[in-house]
PDB file of C-alpha atoms in Angstrom:
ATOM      1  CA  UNK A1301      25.833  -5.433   5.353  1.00  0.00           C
ATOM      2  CA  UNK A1302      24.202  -2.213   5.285  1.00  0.00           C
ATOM      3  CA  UNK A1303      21.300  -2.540   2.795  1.00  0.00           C
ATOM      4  CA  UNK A1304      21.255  -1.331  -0.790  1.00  0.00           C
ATOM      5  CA  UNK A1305      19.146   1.541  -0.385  1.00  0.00           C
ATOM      6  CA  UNK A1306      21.850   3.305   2.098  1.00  0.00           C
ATOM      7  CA  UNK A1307      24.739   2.249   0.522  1.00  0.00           C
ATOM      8  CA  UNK A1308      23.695   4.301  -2.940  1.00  0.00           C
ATOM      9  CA  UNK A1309      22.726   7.691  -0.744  1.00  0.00           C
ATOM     10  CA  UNK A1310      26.379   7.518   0.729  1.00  0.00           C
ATOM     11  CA  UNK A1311      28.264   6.907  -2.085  1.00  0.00           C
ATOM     12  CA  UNK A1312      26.019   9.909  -3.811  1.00  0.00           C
ATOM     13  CA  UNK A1313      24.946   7.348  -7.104  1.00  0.00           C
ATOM     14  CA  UNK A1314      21.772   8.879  -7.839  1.00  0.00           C
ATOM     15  CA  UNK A1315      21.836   8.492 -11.731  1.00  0.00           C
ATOM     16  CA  UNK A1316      22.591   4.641 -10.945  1.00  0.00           C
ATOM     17  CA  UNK A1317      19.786   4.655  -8.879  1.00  0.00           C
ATOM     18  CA  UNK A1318      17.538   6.546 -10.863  1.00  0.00           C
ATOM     19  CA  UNK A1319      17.973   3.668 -13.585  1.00  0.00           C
ATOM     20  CA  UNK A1320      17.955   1.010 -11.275  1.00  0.00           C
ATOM     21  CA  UNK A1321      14.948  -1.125 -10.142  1.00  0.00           C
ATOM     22  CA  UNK A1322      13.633  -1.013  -6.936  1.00  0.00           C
ATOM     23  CA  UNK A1323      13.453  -4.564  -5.832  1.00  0.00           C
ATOM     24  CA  UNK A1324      14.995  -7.086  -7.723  1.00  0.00           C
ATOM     25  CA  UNK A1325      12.336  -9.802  -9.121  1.00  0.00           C
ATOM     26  CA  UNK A1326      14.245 -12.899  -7.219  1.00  0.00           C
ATOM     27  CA  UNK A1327      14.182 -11.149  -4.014  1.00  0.00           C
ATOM     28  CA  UNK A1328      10.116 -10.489  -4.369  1.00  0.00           C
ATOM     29  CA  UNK A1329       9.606 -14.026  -5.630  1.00  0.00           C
ATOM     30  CA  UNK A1330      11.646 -15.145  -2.249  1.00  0.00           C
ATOM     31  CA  UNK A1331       8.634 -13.752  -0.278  1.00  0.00           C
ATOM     32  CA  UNK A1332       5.885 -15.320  -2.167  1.00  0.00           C
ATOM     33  CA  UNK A1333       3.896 -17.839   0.436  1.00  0.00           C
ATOM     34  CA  UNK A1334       0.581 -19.860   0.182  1.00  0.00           C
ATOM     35  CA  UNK A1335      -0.597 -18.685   2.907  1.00  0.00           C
ATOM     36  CA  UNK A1336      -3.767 -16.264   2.296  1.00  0.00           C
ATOM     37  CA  UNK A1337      -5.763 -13.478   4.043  1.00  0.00           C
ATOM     38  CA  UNK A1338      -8.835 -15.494   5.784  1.00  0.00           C
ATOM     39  CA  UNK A1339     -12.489 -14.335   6.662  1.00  0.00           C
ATOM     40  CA  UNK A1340     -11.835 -12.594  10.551  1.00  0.00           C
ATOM     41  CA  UNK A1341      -7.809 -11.251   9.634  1.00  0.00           C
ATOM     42  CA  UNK A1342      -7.385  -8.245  11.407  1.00  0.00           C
ATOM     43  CA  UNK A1343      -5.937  -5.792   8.070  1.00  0.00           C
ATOM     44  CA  UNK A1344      -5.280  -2.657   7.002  1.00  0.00           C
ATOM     45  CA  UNK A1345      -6.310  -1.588   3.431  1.00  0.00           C
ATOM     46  CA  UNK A1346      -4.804   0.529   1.010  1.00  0.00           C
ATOM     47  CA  UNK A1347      -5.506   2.194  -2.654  1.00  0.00           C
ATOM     48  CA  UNK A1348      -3.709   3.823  -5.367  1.00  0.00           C
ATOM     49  CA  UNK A1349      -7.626   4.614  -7.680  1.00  0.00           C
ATOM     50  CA  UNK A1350      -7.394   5.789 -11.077  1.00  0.00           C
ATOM     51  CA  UNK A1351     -10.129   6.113 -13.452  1.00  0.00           C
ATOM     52  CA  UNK A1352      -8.706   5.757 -16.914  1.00  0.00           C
ATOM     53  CA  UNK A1353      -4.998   4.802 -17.929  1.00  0.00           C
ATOM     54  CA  UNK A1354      -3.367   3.445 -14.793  1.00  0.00           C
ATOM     55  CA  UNK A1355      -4.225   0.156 -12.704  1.00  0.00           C
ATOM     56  CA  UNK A1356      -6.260   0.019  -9.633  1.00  0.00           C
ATOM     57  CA  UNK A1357      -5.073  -2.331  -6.940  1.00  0.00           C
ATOM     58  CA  UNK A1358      -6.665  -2.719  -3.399  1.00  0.00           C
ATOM     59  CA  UNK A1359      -4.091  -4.335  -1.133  1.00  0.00           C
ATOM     60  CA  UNK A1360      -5.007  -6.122   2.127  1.00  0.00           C
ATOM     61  CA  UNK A1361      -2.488  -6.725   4.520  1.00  0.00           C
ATOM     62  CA  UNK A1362      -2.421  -8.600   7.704  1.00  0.00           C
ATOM     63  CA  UNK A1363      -1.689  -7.052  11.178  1.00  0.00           C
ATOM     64  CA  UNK A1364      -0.285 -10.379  12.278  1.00  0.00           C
ATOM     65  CA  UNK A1365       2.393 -11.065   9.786  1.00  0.00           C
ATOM     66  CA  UNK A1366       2.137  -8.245   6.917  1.00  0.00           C
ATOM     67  CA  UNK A1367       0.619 -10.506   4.529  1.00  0.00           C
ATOM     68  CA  UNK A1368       0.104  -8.642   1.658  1.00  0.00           C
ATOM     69  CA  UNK A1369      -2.365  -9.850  -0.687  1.00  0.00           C
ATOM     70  CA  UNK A1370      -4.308  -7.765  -3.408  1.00  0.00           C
ATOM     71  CA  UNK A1371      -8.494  -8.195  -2.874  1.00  0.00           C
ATOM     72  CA  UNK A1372      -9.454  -6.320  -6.108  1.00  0.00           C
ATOM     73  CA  UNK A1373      -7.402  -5.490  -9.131  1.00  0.00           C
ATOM     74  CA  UNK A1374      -8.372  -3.945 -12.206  1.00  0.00           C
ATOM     75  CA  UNK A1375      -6.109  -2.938 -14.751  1.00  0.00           C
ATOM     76  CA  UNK A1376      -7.574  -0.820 -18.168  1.00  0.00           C
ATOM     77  CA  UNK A1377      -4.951  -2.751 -20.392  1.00  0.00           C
ATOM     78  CA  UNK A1378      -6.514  -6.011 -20.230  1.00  0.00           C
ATOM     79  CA  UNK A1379     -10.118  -4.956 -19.430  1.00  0.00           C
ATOM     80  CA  UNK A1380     -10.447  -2.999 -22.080  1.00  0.00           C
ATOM     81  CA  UNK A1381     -12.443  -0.364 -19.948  1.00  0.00           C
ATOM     82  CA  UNK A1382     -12.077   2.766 -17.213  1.00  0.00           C
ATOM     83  CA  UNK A1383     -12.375   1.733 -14.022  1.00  0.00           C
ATOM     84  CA  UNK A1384     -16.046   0.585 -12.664  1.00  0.00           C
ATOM     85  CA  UNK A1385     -15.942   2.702  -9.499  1.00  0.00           C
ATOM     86  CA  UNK A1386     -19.418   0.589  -8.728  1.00  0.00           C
ATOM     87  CA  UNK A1387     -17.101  -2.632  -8.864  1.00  0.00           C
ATOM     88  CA  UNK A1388     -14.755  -1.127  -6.126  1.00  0.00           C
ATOM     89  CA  UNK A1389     -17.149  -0.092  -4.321  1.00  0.00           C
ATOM     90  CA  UNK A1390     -18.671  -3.293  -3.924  1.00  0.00           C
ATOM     91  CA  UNK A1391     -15.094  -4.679  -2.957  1.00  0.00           C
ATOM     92  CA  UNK A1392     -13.856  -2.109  -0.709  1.00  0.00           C
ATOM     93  CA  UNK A1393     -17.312  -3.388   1.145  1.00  0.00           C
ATOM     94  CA  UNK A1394     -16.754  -6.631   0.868  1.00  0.00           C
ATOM     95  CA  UNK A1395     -13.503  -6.363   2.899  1.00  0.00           C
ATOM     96  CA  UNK A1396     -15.022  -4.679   5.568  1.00  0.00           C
ATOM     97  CA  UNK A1397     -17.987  -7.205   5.617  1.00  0.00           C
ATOM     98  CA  UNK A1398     -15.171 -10.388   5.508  1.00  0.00           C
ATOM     99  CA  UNK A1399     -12.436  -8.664   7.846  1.00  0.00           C
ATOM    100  CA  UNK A1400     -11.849  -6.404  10.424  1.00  0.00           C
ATOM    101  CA  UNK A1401     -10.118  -3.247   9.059  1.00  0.00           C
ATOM    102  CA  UNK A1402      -8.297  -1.568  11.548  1.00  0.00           C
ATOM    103  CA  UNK A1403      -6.883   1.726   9.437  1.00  0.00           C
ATOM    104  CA  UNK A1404      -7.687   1.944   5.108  1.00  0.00           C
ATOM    105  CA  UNK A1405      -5.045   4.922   2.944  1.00  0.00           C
ATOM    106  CA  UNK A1406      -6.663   5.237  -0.479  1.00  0.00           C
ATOM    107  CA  UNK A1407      -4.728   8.257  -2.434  1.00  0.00           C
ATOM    108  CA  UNK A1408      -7.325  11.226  -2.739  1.00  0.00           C
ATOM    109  CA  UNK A1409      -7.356  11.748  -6.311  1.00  0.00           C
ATOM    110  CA  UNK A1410      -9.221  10.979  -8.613  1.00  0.00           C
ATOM    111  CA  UNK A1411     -12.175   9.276  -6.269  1.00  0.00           C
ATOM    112  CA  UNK A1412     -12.063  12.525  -3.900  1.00  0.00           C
ATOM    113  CA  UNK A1413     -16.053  11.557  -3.009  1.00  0.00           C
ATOM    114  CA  UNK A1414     -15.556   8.158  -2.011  1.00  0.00           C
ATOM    115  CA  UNK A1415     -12.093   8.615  -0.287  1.00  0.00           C
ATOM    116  CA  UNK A1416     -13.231  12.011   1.763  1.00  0.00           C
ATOM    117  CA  UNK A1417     -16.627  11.547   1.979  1.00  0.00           C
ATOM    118  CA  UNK A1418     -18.802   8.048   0.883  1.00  0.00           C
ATOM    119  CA  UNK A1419     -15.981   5.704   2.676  1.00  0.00           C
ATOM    120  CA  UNK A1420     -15.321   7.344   5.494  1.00  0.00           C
ATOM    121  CA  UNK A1421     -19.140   7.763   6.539  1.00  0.00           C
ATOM    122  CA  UNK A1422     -19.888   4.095   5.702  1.00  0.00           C
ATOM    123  CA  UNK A1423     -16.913   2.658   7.777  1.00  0.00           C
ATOM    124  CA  UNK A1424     -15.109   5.552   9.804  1.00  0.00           C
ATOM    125  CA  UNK A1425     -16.552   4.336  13.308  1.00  0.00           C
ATOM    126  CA  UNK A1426     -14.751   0.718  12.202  1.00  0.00           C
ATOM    127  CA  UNK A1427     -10.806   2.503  11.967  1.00  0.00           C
ATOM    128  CA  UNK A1428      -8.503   2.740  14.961  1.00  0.00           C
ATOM    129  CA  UNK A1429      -6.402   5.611  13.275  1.00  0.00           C
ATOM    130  CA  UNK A1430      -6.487   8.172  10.636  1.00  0.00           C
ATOM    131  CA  UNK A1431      -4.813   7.455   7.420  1.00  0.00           C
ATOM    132  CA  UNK A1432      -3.175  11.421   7.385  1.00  0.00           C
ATOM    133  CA  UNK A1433      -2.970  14.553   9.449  1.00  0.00           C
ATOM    134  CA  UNK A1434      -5.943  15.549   7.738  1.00  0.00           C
ATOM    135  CA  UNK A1435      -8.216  12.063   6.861  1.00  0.00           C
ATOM    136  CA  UNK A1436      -9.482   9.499   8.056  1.00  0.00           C
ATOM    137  CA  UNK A1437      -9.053   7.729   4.870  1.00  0.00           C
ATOM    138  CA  UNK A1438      -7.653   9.992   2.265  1.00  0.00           C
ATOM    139  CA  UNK A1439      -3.758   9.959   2.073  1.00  0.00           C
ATOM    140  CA  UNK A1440      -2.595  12.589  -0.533  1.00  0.00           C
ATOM    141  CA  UNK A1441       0.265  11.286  -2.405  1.00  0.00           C
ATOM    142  CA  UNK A1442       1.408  14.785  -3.729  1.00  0.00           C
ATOM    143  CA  UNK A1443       1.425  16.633  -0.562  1.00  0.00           C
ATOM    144  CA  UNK A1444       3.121  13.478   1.746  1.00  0.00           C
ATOM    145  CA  UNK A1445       5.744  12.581  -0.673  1.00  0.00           C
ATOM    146  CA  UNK A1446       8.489  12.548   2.195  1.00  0.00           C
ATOM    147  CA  UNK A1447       5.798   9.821   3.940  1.00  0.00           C
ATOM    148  CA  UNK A1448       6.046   7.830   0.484  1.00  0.00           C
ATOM    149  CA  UNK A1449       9.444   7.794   0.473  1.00  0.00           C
ATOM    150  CA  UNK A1450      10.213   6.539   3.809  1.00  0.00           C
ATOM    151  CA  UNK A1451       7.679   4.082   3.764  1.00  0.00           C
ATOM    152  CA  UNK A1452       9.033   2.696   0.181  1.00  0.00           C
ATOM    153  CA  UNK A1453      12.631   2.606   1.641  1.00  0.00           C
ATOM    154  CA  UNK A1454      11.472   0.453   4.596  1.00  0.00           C
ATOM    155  CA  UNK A1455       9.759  -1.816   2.301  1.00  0.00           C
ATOM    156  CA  UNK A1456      12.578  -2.688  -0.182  1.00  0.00           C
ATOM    157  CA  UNK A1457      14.693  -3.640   2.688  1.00  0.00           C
ATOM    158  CA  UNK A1458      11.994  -5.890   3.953  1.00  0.00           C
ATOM    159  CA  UNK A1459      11.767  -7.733   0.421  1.00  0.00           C
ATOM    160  CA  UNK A1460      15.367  -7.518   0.575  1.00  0.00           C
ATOM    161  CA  UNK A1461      15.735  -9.525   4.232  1.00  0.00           C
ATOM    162  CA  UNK A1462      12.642 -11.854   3.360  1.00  0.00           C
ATOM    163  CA  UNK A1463      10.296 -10.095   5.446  1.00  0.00           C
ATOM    164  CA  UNK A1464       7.418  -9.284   3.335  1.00  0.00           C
ATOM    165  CA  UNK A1465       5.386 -12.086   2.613  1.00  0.00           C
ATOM    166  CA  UNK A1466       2.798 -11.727  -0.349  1.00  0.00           C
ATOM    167  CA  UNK A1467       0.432 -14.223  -2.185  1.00  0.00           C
ATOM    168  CA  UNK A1468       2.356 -14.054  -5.469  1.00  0.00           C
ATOM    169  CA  UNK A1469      -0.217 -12.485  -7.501  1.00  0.00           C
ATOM    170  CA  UNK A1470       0.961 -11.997 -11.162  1.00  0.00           C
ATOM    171  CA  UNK A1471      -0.687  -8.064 -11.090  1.00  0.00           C
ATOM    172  CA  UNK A1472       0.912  -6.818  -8.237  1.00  0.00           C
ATOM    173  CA  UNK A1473       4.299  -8.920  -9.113  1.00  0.00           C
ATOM    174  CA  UNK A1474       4.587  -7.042 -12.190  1.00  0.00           C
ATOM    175  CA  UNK A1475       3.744  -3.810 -10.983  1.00  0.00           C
ATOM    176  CA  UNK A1476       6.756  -4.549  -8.296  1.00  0.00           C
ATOM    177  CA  UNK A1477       8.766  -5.228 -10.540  1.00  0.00           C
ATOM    178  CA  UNK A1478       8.267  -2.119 -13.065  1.00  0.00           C
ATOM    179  CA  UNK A1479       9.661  -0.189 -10.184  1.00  0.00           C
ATOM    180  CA  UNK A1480      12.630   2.110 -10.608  1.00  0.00           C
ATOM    181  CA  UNK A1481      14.684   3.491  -7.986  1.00  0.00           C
ATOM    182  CA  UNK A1482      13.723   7.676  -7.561  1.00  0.00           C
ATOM    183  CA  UNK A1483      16.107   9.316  -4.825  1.00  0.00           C
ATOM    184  CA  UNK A1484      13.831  11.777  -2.817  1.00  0.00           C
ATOM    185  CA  UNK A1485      15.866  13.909  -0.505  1.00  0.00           C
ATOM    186  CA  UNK A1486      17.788  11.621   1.908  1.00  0.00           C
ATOM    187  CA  UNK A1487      15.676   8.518   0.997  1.00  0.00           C
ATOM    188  CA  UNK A1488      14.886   6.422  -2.184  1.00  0.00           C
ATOM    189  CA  UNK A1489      11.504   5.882  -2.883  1.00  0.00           C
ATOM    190  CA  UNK A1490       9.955   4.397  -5.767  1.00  0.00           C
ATOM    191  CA  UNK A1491       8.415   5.836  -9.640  1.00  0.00           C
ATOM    192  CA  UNK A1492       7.434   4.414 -12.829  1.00  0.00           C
ATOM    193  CA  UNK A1493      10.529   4.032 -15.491  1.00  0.00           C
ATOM    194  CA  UNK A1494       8.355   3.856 -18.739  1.00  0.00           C
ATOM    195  CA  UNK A1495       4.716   5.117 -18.866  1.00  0.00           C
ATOM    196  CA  UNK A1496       3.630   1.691 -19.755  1.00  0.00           C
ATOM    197  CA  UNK A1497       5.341  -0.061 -17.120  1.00  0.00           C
ATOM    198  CA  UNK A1498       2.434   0.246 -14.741  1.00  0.00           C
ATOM    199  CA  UNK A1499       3.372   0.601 -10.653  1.00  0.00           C
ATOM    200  CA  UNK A1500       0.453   1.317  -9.012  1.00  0.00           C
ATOM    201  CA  UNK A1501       0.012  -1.894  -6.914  1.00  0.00           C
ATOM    202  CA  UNK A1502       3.150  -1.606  -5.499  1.00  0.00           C
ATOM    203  CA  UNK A1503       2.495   1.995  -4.935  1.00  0.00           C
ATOM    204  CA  UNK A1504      -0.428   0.439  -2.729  1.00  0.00           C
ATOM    205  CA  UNK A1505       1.846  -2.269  -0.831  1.00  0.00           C
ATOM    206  CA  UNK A1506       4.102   0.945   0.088  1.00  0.00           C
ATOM    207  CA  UNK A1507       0.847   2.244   1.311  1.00  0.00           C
ATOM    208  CA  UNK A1508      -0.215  -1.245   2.988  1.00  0.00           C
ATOM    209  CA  UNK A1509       2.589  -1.574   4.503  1.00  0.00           C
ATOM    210  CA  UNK A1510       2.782   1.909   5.575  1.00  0.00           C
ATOM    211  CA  UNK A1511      -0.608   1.864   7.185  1.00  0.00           C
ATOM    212  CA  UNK A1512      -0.009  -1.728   8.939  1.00  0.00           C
ATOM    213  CA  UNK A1513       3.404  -0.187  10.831  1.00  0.00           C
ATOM    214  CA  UNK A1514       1.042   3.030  12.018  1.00  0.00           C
ATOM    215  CA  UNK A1515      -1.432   0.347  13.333  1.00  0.00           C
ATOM    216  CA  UNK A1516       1.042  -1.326  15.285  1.00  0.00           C
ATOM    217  CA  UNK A1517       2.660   1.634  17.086  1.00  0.00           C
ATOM    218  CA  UNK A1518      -0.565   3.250  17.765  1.00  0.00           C
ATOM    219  CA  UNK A1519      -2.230   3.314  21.321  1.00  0.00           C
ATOM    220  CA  UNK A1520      -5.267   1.389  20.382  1.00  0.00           C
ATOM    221  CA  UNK A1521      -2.924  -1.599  19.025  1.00  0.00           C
ATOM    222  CA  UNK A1522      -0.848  -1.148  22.484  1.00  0.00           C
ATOM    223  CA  UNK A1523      -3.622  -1.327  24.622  1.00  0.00           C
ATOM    224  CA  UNK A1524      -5.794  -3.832  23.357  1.00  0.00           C
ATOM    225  CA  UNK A1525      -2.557  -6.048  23.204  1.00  0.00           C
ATOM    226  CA  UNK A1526      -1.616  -4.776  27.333  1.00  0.00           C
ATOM    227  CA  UNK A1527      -5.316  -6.906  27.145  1.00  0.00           C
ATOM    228  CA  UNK A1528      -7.238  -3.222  27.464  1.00  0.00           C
ATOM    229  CA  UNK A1529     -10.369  -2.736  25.737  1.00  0.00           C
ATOM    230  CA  UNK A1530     -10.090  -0.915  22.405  1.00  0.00           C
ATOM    231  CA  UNK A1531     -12.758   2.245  22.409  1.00  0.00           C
ATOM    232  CA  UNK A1532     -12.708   4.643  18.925  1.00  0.00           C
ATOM    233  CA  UNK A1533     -14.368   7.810  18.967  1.00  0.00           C
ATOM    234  CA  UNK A1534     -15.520   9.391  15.861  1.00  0.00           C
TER     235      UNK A1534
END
């Protein structure tokens, strides 16, 4: 059966899809395990920041199995407050202090200082691959659209065929959820429906995942499984 995603680009039924959601809420509940990122996981990290209205979600996710589990989550509506860049600081450090990060996307706006500048010079010598063409870290969501929308495809047919395990945190689960369908030239990625119907941690799983797939098909992954010693120079 070809998956859903196809199946609506052939048939041309872009306003269905446009209304549609992106995942259906029993398939992502199918994925949920117990299972949980430990102290040591080799991960990737990725970030969709804001400041003010919308969520902030920073997504771990396992080399191993694609474990995708959220390691700080802060969301305006219930704390009542913009975002305490301070706070993610502290957590984006954390995770390099508790795991080994092989690659980290973080969108560039609005945190353009940390995501070009602070993050990369505190951890760059840590990555095995850049994030984008043009950073280490910084993955601009405006200008790689086409990256975004590839990368979302892939992931709602892994939810789909029970392939993308995740800790079942209620955040993240309702920001998958919220999803709708948005057909972006010969792919379907993913956008918000209602303003209020925040996305932005699964906006950072697309990235997760994203990151985790360059990871694996890059030469530093192939060598050091071939049993090679893994060398990055910054």
């Amino acid at each position: 059966m070809k998956p859903v995603a196809s199946s609506m680009r052939e048939f041309g039924n872009l306003i269905v899809s446009d209304l549609s959601s992106w995942v259906s809420k029993q398939d992502w509940d199918a994925n949920a395990c117990d299972d949980r990122i430990v102290d040591g996981d080799e991960i990737v990290l990725a970030l969709d920041p804001a400041l003010t209205e919308d969520a902030t979600v920073l997504i771990g996710c396992r080399l191993s199995d694609g474990l995708a589990q959220p390691l700080f989550t802060w969301d305006p509506a219930t704390m009542h407050r913009d975002l305490d860049v301070a706070t993610l600081d502290a957590a984006v450090a954390d995770a390099f202090d508790r795991f080994q990060v092989r690659a980290f996307a973080a969108d560039v706006h609005p945190l353009e200082g940390r995501v070009l500048v602070d993050w990369p010079a505190a951890y760059g010598d840590r990555l095995w691959l850049d994030a984008s063409a043009k950073h280490l870290i910084g993955f601009d969501m405006r200008a790689l659209k086409l990256d975004v929308a590839r990368a979302a495809e892939l992931v709602a047919d892994d939810i789909a065929n029970k392939s993308c395990p995740h800790v079942g945190d209620p955040l993240l689960t309702t920001h998958v959820v919220n999803a709708q369908r948005r057909p972006y030239r010969e792919y379907v990625s993913l956008g918000r429906g209602h303003r209020d119907r925040k996305i932005d941690g699964a906006v950072s799983l697309v990235l997760a995942r994203l990151m985790r797939r360059s990871v694996l098909e890059s030469d530093a992954y192939t060598r050091r499984s071939q049993g090679s010693k893994v060398v990055v120079f910054r």
